[in-house]
Coordinates of C-alpha atoms in Angstrom, one line a residue:
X1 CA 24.7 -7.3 -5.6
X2 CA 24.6 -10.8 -4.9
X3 CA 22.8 -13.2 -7.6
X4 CA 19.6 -14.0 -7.5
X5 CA 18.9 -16.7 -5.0
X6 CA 16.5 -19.4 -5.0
X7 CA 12.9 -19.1 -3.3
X8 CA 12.8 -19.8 0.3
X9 CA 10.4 -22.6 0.8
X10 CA 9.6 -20.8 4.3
X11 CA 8.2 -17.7 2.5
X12 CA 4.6 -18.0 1.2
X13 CA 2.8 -16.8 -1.8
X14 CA -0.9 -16.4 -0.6
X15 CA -3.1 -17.5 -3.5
X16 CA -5.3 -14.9 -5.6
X17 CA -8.4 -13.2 -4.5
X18 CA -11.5 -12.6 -6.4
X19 CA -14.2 -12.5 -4.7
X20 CA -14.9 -12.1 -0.8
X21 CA -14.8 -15.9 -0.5
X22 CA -11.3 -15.8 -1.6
X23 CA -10.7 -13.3 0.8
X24 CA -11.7 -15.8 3.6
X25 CA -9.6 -18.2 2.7
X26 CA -6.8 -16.0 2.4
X27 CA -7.5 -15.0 5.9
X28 CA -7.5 -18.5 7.1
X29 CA -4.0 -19.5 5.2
X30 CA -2.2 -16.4 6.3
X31 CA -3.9 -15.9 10.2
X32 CA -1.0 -17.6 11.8
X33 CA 1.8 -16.3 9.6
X34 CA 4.4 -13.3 10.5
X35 CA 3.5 -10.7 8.0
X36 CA 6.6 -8.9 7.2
X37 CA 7.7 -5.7 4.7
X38 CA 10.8 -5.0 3.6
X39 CA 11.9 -1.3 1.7
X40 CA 15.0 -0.3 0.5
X41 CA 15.7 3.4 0.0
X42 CA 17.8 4.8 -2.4
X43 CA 20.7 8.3 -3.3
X44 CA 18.7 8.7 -6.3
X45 CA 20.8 11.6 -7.3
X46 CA 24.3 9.5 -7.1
X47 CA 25.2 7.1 -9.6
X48 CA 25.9 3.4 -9.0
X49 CA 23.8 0.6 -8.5
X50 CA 21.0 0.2 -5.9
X51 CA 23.3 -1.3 -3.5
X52 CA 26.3 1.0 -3.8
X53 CA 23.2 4.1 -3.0
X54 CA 21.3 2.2 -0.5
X55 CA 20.7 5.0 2.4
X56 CA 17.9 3.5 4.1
X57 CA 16.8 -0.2 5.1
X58 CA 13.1 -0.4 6.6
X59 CA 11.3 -3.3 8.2
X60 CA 7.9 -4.2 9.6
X61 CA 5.9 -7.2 10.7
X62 CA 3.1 -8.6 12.7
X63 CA 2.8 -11.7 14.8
X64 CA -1.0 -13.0 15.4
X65 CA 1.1 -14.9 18.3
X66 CA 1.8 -11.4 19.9
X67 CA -1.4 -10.0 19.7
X68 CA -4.2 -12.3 21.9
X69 CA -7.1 -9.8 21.4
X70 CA -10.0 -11.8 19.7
X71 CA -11.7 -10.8 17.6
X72 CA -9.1 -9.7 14.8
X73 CA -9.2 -6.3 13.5
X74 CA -7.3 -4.1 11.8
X75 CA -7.4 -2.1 14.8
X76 CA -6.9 -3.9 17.2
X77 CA -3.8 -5.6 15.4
X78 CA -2.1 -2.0 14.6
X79 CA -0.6 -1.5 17.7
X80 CA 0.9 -5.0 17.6
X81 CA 3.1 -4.0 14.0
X82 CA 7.2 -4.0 15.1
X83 CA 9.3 -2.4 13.2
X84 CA 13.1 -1.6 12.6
X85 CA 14.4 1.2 10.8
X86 CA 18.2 1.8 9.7
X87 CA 20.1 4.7 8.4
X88 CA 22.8 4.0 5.9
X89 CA 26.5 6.5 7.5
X90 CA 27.0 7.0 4.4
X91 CA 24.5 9.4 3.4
X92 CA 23.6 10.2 6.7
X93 CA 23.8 13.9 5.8
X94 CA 21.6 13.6 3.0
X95 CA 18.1 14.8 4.0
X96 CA 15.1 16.9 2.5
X97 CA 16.5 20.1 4.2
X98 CA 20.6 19.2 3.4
X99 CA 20.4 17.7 -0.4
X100 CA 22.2 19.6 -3.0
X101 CA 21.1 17.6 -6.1
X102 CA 19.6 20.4 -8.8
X103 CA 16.9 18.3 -9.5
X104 CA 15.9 18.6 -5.7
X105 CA 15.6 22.4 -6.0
X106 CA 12.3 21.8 -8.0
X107 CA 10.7 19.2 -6.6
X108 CA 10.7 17.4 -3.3
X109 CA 13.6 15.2 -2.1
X110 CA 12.2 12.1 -2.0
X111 CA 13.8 10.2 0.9
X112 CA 12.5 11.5 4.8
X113 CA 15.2 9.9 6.9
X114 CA 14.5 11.4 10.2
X115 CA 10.9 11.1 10.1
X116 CA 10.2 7.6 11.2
X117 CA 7.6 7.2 13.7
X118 CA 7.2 3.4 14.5
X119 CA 11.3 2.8 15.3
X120 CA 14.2 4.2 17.0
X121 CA 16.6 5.3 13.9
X122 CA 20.0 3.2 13.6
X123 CA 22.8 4.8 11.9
X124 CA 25.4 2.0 10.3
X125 CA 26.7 0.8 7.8
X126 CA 25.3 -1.0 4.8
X127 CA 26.7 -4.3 5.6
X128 CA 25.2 -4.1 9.8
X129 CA 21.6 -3.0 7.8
X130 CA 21.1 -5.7 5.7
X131 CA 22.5 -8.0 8.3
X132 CA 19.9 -7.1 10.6
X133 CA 17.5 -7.8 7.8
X134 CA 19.0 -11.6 7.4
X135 CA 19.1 -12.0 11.2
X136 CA 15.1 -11.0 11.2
X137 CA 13.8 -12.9 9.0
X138 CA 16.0 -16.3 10.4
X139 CA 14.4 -15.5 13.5
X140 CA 10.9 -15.0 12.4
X141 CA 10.4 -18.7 11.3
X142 CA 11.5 -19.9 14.5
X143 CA 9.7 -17.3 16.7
X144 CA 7.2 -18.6 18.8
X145 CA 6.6 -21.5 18.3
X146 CA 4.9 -24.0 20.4
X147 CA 7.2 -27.2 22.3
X148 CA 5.4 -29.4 20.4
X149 CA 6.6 -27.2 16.9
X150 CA 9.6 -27.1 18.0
X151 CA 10.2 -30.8 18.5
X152 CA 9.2 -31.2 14.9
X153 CA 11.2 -29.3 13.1
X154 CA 8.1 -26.6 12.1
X155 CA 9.3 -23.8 10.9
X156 CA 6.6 -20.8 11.0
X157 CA 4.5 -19.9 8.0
X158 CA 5.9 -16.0 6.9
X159 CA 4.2 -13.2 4.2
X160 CA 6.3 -11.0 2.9
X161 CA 4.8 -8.2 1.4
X162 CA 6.9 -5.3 -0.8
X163 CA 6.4 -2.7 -3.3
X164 CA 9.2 -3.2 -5.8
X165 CA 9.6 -6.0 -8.8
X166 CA 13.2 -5.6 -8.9
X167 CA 14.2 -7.2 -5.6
X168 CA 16.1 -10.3 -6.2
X169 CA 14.4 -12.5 -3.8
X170 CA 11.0 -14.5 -3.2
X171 CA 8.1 -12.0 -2.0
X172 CA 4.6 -10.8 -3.2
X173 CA 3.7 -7.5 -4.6
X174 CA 1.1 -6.1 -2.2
X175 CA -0.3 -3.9 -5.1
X176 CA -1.2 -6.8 -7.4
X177 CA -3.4 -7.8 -5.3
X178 CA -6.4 -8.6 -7.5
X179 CA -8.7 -6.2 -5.6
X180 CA -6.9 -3.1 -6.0
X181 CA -6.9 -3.7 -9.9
X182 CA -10.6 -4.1 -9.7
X183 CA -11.4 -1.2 -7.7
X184 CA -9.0 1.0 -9.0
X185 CA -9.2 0.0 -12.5
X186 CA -5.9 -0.7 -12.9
X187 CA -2.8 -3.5 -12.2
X188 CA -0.3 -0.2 -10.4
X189 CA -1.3 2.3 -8.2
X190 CA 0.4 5.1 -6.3
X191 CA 0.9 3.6 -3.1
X192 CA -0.1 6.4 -1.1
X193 CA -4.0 6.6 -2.8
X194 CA -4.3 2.8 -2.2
X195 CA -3.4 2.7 1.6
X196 CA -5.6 6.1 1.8
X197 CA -8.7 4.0 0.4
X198 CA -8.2 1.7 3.5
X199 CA -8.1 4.6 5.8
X200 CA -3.9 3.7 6.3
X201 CA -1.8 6.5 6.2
X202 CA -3.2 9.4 8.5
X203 CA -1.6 11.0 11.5
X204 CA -3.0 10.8 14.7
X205 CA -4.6 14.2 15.9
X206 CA -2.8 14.8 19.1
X207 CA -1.4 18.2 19.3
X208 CA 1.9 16.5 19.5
X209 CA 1.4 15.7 15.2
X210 CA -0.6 18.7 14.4
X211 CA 2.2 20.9 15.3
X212 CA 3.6 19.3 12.0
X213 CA 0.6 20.6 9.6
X214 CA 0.8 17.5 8.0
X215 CA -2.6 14.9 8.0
X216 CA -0.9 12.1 5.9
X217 CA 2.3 9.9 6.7
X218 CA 5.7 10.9 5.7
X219 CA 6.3 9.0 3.0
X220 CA 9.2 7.6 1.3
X221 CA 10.8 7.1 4.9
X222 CA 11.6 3.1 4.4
X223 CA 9.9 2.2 7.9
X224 CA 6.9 4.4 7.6
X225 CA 6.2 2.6 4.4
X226 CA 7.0 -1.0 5.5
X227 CA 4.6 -0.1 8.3
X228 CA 1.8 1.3 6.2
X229 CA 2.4 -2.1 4.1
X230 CA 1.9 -4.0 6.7
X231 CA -1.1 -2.2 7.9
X232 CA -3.0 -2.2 4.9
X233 CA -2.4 -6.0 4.3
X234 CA -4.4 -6.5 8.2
X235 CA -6.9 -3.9 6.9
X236 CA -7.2 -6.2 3.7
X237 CA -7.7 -9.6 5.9
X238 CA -9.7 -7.8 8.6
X239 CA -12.8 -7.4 5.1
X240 CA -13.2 -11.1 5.7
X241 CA -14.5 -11.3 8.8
X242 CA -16.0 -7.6 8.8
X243 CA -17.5 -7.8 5.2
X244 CA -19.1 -4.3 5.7
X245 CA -15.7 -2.9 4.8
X246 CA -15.5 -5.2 1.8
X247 CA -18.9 -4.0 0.8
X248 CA -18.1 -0.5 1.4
X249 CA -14.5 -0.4 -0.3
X250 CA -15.6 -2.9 -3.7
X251 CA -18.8 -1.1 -3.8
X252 CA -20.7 -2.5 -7.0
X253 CA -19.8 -0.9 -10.7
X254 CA -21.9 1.8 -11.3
X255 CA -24.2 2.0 -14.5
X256 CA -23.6 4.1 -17.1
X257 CA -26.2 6.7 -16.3
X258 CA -24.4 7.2 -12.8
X259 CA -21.2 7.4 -14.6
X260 CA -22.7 10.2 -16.5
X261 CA -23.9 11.7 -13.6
X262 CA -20.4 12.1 -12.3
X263 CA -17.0 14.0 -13.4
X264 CA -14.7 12.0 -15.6
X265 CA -12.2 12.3 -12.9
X266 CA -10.8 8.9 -12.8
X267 CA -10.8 9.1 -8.8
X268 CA -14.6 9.9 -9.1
X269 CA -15.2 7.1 -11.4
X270 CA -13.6 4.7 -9.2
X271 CA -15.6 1.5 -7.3
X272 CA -15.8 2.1 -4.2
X273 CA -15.3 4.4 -1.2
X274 CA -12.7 4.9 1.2
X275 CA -12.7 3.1 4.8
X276 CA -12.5 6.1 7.6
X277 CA -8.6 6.7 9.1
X278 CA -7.8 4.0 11.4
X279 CA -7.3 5.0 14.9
X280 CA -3.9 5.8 15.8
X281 CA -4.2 7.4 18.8
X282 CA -2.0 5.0 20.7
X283 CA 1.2 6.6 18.0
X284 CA 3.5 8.6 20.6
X285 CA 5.3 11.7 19.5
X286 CA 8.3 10.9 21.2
X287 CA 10.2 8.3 18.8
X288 CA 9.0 10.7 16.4
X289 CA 11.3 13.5 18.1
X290 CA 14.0 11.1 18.6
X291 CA 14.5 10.8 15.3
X292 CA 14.4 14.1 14.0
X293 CA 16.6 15.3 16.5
X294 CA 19.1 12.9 14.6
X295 CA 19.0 15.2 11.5
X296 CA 22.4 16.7 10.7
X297 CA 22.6 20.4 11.4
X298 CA 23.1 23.1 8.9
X299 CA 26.7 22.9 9.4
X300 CA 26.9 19.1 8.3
X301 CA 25.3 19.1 5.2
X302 CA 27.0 17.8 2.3
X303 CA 29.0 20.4 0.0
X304 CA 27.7 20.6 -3.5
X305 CA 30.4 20.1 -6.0
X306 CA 31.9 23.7 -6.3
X307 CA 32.2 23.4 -2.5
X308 CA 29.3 25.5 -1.0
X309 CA 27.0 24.6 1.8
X310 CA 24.1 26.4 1.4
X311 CA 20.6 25.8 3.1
X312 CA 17.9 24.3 0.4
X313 CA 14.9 25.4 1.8
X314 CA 16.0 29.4 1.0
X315 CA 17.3 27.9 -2.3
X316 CA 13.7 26.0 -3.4
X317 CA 11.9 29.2 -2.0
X318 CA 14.1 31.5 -4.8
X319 CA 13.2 28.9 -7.3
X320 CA 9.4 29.2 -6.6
X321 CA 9.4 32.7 -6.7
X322 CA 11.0 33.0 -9.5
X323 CA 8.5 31.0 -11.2

């Protein structure tokens, strides 16, 4: 890996946020800023360092200069989210269905290549990824910008949000966002119970997703969760000029007596309540179906080490059984 680099004096820190005034002035910093999320997915079963297993590279982001319907909203603003989404060759073959890894046979492979469902899937190299990456974000602070901007030299103002305090670069950590700790009771959260408080992270209910069973994302898919980052950062903003949703997600502390009233369930003795699933009727199945139709056949999957090829879903049923 290369060292670590200095910050980029083009990427911007947005300030803390206490109180719903905060909020607003977050709002007012950031509204003309390209939001952006970066996720890097891992062969956590190989050895070697992050970069040597990198087998996915995901990115989102949102340009306010893209999206001209006024008011802002959250969902108005979702359909405006572009994203990119990269599969590393390398471990190309490497899926839920194809993994070998023994510690896979008891508990779900984590990585979901082939279900992305806001970008066309690239299979490349590491080196084309993470150029694509670099390429994006030199673009993004001279996208759009005005003659007059141009002329002097602006550069545009760009967030980037991300999940992981190990990455060697200058970005903010979504989740220590002061709100979450304050409603959640807590500095880190599982990302998927955070976006699900602001109503991020549910399929559309088209026949086209149902077919799946599924009513949540696919997570761990580096695109669907640079996409639900950057969605639940525009449902964050959208509280300040909606402040019903504020209201409703940092609902006031309850006293003790209504504590006692309830189960000591930490999710029951949370602030707050979760904002409705945001529309995403507009999603189409068919990038969807693309990219699953990517997913290496039975006949591709990787060999285990004495050599066998054998299908993991009829292994992980055996195991279940036999427990």
């Amino acid at each position: 890996m290369p060292s670590r680099r200095q910050p980029d004096e083009r990427l911007f820190k947005p300030q803390m946020v206490f109180e719903h005034d905060d909020l607003k002035d977050l709002y007012h910093n950031v509204k003309d800023g390209i939001i952006v999320s970066i996720d890097l997915e891992c062969a956590d079963h190989c050895e070697g360092s992050s970069y040597e297993r990198l087998s996915e590279v995901g990115m989102s982001w949102y340009d306010p200069r893209d999206d001209h319907s006024r008011p802002f909203t959250a969902e108005r603003a979702l359909p405006k989210i572009r994203s990119v989404h990269c599969i590393i060759r390398k471990y190309k073959n490497f899926s839920a269905d194809s993994c070998y890894a023994e510690e896979h046979l008891r508990r779900p492979h984590k990585a979901m290549p082939y279900s992305c469902y806001f970008a066309k899937s690239y299979i490349c190299n590491r080196e084309k990824a993470l150029d694509i990456i670099r390429d994006k974000m030199k673009w993004f602070s001279e996208k759009g910008l005005t003659e007059d901007e141009a002329a002097a030299g602006t550069k545009r103002k760009v967030i980037v949000l991300y999940w992981d305090p190990r990455l060697e670069t200058s970005q903010w950590d979504f989740q220590l966002l002061y709100p979450f700790k304050r409603r959640f009771g807590r500095s880190r959260n599982r990302a998927a119970e955070m976006f699900h408080s602001l109503g991020v992270g549910y399929l559309p209910s088209s026949p086209a997703f149902q077919d799946e069973e599924k009513k949540y994302f696919a997570w761990h898919n580096a695109t669907n969760d640079c996409w639900a980052t950057v969605a639940g950062f525009l449902q964050v903003l959208s509280m300040a000029t909606q402040t019903w949703k504020w209201e409703r997600w940092m609902e006031k502390e309850k006293t003790d007596e209504e504590w006692d009233r309830l189960e000591m369930d930490p999710k029951e003795r949370r602030k707050g309540r979760d904002l409705k699933a945001l529309d995403m009727s507009w999603l189409k199945a068919r990038i969807l179906e693309r990219n699953a139709a990517l997913a290496p056949p039975p006949e591709k999957w990787p060999k285990d080490p004495l050599g066998h090829r054998e299908a993991r879903e009829q292994m992980v049923h055996g195991v279940l059984d036999f427990f």
